[in-house]
Short mmCIF file of C-alpha atoms and ligand atoms in Angstrom, two decimals:
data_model
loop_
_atom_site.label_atom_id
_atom_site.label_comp_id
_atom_site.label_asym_id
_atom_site.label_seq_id
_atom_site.Cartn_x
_atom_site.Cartn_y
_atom_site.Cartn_z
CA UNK A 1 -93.70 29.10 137.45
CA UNK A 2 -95.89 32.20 138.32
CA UNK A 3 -97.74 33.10 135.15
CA UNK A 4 -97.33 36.77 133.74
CA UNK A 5 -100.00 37.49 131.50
CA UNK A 6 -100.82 41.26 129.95
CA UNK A 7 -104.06 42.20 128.67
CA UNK A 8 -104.01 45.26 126.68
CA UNK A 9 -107.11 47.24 125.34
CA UNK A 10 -107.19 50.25 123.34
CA UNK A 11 -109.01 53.37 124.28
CA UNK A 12 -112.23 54.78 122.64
CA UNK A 13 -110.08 52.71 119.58
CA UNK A 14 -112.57 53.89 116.48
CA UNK A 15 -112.42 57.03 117.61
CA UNK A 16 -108.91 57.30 117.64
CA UNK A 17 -108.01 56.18 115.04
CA UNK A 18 -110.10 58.22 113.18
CA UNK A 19 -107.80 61.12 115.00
CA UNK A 20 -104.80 59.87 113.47
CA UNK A 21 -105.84 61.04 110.10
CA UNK A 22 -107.92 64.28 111.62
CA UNK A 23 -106.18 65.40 114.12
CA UNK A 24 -108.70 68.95 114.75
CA UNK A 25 -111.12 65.62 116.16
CA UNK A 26 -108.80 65.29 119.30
CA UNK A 27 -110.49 68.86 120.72
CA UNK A 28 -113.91 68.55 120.10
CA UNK A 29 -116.62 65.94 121.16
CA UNK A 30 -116.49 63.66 118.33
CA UNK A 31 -118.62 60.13 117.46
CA UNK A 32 -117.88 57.66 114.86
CA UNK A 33 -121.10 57.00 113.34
CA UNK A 34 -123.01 54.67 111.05
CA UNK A 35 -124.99 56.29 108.41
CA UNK A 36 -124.78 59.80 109.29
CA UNK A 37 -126.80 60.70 106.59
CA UNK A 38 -129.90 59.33 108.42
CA UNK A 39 -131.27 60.50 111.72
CA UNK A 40 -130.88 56.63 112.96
CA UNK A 41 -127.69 56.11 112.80
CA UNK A 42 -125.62 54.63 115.63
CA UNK A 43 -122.68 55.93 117.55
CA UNK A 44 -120.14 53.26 116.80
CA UNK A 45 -117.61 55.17 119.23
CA UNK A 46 -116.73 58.25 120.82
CA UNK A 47 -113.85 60.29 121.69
CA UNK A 48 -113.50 61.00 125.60
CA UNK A 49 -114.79 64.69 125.06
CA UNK A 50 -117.92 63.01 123.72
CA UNK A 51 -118.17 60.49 126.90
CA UNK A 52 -117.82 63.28 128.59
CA UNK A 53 -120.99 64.64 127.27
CA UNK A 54 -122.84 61.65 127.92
CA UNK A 55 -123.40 60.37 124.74
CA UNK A 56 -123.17 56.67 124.74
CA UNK A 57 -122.16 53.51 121.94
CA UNK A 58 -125.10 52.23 120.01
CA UNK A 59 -127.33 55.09 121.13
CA UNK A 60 -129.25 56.77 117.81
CA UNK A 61 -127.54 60.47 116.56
CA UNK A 62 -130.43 62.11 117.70
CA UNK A 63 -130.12 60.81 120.71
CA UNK A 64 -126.71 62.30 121.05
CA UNK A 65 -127.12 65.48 119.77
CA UNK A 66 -129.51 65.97 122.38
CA UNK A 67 -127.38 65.63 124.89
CA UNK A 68 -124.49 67.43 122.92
CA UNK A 69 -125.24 69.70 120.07
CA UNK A 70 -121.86 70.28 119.26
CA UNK A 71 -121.08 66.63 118.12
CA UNK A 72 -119.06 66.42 115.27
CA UNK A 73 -119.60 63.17 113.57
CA UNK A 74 -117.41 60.77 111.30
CA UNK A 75 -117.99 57.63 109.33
CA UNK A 76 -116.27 54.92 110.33
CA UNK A 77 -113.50 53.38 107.94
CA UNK A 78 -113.17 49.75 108.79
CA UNK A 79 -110.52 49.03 106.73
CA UNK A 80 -108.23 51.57 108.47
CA UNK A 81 -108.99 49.69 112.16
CA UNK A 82 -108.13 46.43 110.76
CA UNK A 83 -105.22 47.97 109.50
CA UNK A 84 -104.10 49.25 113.34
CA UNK A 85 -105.62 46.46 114.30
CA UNK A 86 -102.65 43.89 112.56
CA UNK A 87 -100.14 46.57 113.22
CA UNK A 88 -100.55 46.37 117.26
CA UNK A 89 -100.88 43.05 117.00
CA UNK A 90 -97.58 42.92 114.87
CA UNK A 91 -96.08 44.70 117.97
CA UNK A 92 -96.83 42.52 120.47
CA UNK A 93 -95.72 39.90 118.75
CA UNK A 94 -92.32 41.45 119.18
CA UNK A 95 -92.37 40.41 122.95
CA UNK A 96 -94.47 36.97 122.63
CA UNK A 97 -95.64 34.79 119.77
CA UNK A 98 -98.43 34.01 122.87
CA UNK A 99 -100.73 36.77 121.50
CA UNK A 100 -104.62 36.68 122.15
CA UNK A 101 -106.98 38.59 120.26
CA UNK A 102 -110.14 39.62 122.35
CA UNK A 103 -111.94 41.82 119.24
CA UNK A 104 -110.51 43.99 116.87
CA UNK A 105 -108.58 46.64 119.81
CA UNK A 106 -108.06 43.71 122.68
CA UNK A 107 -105.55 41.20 123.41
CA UNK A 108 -103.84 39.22 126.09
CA UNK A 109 -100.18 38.23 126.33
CA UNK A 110 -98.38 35.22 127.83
CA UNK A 111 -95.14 36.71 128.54
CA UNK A 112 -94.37 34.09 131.29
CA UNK A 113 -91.32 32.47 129.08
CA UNK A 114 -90.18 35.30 127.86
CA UNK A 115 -89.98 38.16 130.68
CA UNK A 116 -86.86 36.85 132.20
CA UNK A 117 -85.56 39.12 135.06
CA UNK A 118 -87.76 42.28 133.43
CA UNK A 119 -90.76 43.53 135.54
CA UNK A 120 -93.24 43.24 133.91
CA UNK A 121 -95.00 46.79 134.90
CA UNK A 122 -92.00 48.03 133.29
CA UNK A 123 -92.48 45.83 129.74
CA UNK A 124 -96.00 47.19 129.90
CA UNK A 125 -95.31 50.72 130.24
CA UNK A 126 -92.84 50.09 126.86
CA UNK A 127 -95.80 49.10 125.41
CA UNK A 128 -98.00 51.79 126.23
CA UNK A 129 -95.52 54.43 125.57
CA UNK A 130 -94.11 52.57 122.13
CA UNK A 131 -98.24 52.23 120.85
CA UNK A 132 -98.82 56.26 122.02
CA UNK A 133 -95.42 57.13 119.73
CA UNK A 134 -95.42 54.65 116.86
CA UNK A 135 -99.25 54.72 116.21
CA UNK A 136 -100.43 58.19 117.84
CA UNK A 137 -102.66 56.06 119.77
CA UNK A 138 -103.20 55.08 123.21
CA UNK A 139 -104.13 51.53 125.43
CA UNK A 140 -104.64 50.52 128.92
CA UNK A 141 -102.68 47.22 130.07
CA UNK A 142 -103.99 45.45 132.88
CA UNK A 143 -100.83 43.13 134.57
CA UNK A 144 -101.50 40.07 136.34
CA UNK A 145 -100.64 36.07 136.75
CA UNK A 146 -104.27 35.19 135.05
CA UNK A 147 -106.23 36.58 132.43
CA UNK A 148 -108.92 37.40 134.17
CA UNK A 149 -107.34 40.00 136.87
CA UNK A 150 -104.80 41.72 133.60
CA UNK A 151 -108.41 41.87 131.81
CA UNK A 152 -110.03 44.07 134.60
CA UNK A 153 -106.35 45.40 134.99
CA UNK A 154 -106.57 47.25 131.53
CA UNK A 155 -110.15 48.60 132.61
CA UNK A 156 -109.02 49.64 136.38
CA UNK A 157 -107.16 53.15 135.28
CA UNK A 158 -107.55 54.53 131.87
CA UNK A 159 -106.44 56.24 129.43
CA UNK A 160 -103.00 55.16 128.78
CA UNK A 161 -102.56 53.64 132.25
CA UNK A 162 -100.69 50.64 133.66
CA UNK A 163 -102.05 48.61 136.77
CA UNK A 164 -100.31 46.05 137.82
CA UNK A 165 -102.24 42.69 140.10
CA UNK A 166 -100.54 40.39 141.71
CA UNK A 167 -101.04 37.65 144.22
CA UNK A 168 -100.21 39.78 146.95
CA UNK A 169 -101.91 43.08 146.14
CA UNK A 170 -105.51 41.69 144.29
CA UNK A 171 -107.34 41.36 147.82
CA UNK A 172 -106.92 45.00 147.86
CA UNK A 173 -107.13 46.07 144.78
CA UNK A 174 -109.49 43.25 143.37
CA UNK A 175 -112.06 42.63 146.34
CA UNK A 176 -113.89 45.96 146.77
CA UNK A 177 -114.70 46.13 143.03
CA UNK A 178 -118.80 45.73 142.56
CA UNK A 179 -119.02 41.62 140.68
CA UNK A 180 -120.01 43.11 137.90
CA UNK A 181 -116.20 44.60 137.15
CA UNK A 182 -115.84 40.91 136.39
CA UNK A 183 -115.41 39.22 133.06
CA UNK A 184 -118.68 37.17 132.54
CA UNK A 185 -121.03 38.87 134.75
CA UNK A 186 -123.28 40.35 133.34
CA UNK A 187 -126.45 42.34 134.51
CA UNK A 188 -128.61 39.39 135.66
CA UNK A 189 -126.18 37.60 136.92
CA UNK A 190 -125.03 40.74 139.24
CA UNK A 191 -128.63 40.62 140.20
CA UNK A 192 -129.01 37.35 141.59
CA UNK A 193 -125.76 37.97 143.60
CA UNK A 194 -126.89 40.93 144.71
CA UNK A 195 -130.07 38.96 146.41
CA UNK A 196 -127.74 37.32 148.21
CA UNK A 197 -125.60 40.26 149.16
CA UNK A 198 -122.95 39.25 147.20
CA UNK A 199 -122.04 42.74 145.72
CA UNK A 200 -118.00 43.11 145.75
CA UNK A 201 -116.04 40.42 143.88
CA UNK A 202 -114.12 40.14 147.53
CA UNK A 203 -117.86 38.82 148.86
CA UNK A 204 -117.91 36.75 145.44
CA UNK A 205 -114.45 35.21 146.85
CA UNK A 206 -115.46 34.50 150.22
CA UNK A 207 -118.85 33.45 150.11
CA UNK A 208 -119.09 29.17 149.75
CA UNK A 209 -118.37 27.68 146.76
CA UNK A 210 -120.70 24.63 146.97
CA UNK A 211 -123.47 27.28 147.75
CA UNK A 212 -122.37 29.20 144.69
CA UNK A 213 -122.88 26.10 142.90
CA UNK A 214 -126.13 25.34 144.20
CA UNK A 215 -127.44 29.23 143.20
CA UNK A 216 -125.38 29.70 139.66
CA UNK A 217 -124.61 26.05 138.58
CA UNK A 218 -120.70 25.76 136.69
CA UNK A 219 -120.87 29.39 136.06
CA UNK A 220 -121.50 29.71 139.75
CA UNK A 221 -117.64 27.59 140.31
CA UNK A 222 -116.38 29.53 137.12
CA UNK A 223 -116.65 32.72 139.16
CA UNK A 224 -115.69 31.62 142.61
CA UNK A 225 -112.52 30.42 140.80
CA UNK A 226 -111.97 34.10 139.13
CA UNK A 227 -112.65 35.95 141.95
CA UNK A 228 -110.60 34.06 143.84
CA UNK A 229 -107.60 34.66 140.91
CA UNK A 230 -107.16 30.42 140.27
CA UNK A 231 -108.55 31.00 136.80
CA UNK A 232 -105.65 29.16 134.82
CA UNK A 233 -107.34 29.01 131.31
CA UNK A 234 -104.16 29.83 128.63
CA UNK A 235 -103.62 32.52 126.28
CA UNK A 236 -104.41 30.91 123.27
CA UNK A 237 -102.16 31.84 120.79
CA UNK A 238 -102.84 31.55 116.58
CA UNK A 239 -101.21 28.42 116.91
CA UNK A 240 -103.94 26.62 118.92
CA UNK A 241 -106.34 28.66 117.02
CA UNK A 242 -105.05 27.15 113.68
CA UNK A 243 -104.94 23.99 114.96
CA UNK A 244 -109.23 23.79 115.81
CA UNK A 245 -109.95 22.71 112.39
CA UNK A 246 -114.07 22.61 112.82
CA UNK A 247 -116.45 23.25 115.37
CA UNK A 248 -120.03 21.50 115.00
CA UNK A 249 -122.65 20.62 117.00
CA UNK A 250 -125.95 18.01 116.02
CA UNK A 251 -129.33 17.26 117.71
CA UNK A 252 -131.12 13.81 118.05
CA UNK A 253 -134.31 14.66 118.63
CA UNK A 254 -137.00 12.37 121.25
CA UNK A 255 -139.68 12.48 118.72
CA UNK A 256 -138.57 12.66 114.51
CA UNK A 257 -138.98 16.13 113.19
CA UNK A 258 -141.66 16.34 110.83
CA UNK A 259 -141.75 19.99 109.69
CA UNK A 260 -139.91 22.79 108.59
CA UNK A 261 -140.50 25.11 111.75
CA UNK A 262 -139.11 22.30 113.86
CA UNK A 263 -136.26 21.66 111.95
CA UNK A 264 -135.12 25.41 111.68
CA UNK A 265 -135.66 25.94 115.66
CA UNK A 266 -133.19 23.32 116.30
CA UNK A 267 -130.81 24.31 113.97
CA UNK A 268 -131.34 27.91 115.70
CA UNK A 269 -130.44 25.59 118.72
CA UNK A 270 -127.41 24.57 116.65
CA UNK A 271 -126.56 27.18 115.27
CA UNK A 272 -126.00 29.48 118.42
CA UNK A 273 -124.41 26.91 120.04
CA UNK A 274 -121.62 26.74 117.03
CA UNK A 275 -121.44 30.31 117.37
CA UNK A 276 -120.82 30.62 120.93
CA UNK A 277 -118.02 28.44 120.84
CA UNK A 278 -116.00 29.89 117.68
CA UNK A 279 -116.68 33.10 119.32
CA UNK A 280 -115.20 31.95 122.63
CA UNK A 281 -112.39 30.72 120.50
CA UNK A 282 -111.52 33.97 118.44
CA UNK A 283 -112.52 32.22 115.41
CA UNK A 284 -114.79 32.75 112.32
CA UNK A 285 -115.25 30.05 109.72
CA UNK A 286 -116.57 30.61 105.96
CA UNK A 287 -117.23 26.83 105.30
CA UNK A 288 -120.83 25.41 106.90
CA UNK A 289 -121.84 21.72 106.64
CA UNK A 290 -125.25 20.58 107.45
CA UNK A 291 -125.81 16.28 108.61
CA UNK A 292 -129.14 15.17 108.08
CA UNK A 293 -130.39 11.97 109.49
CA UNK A 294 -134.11 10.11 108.75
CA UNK A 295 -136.15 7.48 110.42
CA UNK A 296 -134.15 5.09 108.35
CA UNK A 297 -130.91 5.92 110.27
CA UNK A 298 -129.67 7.23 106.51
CA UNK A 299 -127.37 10.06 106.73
CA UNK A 300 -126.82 13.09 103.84
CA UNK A 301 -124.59 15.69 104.37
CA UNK A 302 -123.94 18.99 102.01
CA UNK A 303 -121.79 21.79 102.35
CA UNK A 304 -121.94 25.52 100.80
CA UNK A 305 -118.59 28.31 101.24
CA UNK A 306 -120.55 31.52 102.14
CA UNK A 307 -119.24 35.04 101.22
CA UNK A 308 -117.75 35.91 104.35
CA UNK A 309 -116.03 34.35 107.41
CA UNK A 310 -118.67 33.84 109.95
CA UNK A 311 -119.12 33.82 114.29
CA UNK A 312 -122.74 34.59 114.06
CA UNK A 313 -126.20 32.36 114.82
CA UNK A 314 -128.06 34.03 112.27
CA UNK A 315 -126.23 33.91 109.35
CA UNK A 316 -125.62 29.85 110.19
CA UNK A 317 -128.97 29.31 110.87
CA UNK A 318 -129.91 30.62 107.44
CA UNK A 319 -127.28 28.93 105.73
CA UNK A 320 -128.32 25.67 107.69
CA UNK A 321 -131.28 26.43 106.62
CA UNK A 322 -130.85 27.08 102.50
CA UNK A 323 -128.57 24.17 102.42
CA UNK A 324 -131.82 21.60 104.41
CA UNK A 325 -134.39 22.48 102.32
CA UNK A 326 -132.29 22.72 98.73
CA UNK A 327 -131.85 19.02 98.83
CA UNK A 328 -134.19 17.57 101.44
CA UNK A 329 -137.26 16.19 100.33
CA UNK A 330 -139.14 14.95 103.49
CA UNK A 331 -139.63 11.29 102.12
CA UNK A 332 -138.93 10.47 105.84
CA UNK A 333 -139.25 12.51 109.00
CA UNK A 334 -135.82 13.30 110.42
CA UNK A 335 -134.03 11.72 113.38
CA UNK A 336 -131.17 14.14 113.64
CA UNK A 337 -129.73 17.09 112.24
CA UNK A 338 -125.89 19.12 112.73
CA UNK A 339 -124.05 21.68 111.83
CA UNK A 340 -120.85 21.85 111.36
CA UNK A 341 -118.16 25.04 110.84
CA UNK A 342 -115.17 24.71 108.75
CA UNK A 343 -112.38 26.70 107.25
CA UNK A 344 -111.54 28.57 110.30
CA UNK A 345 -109.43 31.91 110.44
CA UNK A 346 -108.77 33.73 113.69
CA UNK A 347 -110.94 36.67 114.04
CA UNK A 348 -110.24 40.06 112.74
CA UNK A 349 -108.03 38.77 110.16
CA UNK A 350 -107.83 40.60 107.30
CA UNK A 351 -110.48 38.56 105.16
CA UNK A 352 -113.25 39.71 107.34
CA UNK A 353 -112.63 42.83 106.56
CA UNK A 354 -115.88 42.48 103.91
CA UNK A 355 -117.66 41.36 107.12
CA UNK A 356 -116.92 45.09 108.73
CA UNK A 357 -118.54 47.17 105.69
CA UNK A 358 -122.08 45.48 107.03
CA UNK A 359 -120.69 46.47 110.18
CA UNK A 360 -124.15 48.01 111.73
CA UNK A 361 -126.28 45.10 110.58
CA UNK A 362 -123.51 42.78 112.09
CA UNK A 363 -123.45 44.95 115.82
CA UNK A 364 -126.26 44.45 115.65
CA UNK A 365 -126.14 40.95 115.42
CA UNK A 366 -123.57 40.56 117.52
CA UNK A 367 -124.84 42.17 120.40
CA UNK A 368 -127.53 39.35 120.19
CA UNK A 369 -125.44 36.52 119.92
CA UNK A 370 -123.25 38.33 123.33
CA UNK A 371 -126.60 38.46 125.09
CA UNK A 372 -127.16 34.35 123.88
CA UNK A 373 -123.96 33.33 125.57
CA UNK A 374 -124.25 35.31 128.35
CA UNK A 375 -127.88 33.23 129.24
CA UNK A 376 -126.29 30.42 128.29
CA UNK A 377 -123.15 30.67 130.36
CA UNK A 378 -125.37 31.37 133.58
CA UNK A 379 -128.15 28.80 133.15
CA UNK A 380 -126.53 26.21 131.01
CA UNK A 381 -126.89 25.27 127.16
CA UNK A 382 -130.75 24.51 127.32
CA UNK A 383 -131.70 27.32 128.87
CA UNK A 384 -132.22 29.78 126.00
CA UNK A 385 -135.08 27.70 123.35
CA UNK A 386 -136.20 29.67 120.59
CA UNK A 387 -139.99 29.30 119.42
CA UNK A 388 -140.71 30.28 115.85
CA UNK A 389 -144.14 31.58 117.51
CA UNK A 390 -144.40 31.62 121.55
CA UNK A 391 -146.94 29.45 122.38
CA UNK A 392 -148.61 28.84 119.05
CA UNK A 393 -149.62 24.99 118.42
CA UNK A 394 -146.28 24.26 116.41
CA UNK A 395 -143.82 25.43 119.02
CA UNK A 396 -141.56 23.30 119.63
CA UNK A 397 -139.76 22.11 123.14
CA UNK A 398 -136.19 21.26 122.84
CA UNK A 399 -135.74 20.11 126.54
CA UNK A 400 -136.16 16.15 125.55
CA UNK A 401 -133.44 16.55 123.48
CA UNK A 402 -129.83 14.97 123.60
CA UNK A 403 -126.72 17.62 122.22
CA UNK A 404 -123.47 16.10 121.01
CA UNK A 405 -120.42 18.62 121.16
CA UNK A 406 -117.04 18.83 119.85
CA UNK A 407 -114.52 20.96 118.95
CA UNK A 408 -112.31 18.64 116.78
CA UNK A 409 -108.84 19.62 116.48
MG1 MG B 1 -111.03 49.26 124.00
#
């Protein structure tokens, strides 16, 4: 059975919802900002008069101002878009238990056993028009029979716009769009495509697969297969989500580790690796477990609950890190280390909302780990090594080294 799939994504959604409460914000140009007190603060978001201005997400205030003096600025309140956040997602749940978070304002839909003889445009525009009344606020839903094509549906015509793909119209619609319209492509990877003239996602579609494999490796395939609108991965409801119970990753290592710095560059290794995946499975996790292995094939593990649910590198590399050298006492060099993620929740649920009041710090990190994945899903898991110092005598190469990964449900 053709697969209908929705992908709805809420406009300038900060912004907007701080117009729900100040509704004088929908007529000027207005920025949700971080620390307004302080000339460095970050636009979080911005209302469409503000776009229209030019001023840009995670540019500095003064930055913004420059371009538009007028700027009236807000502080964000986190709690209030989780809040929306659950509601909307409370909403869709009305037409599909198959519900998708993609971030706090994103989500795809599986209506495909549920639409009976509806069309689904039509279900969508319900949406759209139900979300504008009930919540004063307003999304974009993208149509289509994968969720890659209702994903660049929802960004095709916005605000508050329906566009419906299908597998008779996406040549036309789909094709002439520039790659980098695509999920997953990101700046370099639009690049090297583009020094092969392969600028339009239609060129993407018809240009050889094997030869895309040759050039991009599996992300190469991944994006022949979108472009060409096979991409079958499911919406992944909270039931599947509930059901991944860890996700860990460990690190045998050609040559024992015999100091710190090499140690904490492979669980940086580790660490991002973990993250990527419960990131590319909606999910943070509060629990982290660390398996340490010596010379003598003896294994230790320990385990610490940190403060907040968790998708991030950083904060499980230092946790790794906290819980290795609290009990490790280098009587033996170590074979192999993991790392291992428990006590999952789907993200944006409302125990994170903690995680949100550190909000900048955590853009900030997150914007990292994005840019991590984005290597890694073009040039494969080894690609990206970090060095604790470039090129200084302890550096230390991770290439001879074997990963184990699982997601164990
Ligand atoms: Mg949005």
């Amino acid at each position: 059975m053709r697969r209908v799939i929705l992908h709805v994504d809420q406009n300038c959604y900060f912004a907007s919802v701080e117009m729900i409460s100040h509704p004088e914000y929908r007529n000027v140009p207005m920025a949700v900002v971080g620390d307004k007190e302080k000339r460095h603060g970050i636009v979080l978001a911005k209302n469409q008069l503000a776009s229209k201005a030019g001023v840009k997400t995670a540019e500095v205030i003064w930055q913004a101002r420059s371009k538009c003096p007028d700027l009236v600025l807000a502080v964000p309140h986190y709690d209030k878009y989780e809040f929306y956040s659950r509601k909307l997602r409370e909403l869709y749940q009305e037409y599909t238990d198959k519900v998708e978070p993609f971030g706090l304002d994103e989500c795809w839909l599986d209506l495909t056993d549920v639409i009976g003889d509806r069309d689904p445009g039509e279900v969508a525009d319900e949406i759209r028009s139900r979300v504008r009344t009930e919540f004063k606020l307003t999304c974009s839903v993208g149509v289509s029979f994968n969720k890659i094509f209702a994903k660049l549906g929802s960004d095709y015509k916005k605000p508050d716009a329906t566009t419906v793909i299908t597998e008779e119209n996406f040549k036309d619609i789909v094709w002439p769009l520039p790659c980098s319209d695509l999920l997953f492509v990101g700046r370099s990877t639009k690049e090297r495509l583009a020094k092969v003239n392969i600028k339009t996602i239609g060129d993407l579609a018809n240009c050889d697969r094997a030869f895309l494999s040759e050039y991009l490796g599996k992300h190469g395939v991944e994006l022949w297969i979108y472009a060409n609108g096979l991409d079958d991965s499911e919406v992944k409801d909270s039931d599947y989500r509930r059901s991944v119970k860890s996700v860990g990753n460990s690190s045998t290592t050609v040559t024992d580790m015999t100091s710190e710095r090499e140690i904490s560059s492979t669980y940086l290794t580790l660490s991002s690796s973990v993250a990527g995946r419960l990131r590319r499975a909606g999910l943070t996790g509060n629990v982290i477990q660390i398996s340490v292995r010596d010379r003598d094939l003896v294994v230790s593990e320990k385990q610490k609950i940190l403060p907040d649910h968790t998708d991030n590198a950083g904060v499980i590399h230092k946790a790794a890190m906290e819980l290795f050298n609290g009990f490790y006492d280098w009587h033996l060099p170590v074979r192999s280390i993991g790392v291992r993620m428990t006590g999952l929740i789907p993200k944006g649920s409302p125990s994170q909302i903690s995680l949100f009041e550190n909000m900048e710090e955590t853009g900030k990190n997150e914007k990292l780990d994005k840019a991590i994945d984005s290597i890694k899903e073009r040039y494969g898991k080894k690609s990206l090594v970090f060095l604790g110092e470039i090129g200084g005598e302890d550096s230390v190469d991770i290439s001879g080294r074997s990963f184990d990964t699982e997601i164990k449900r």
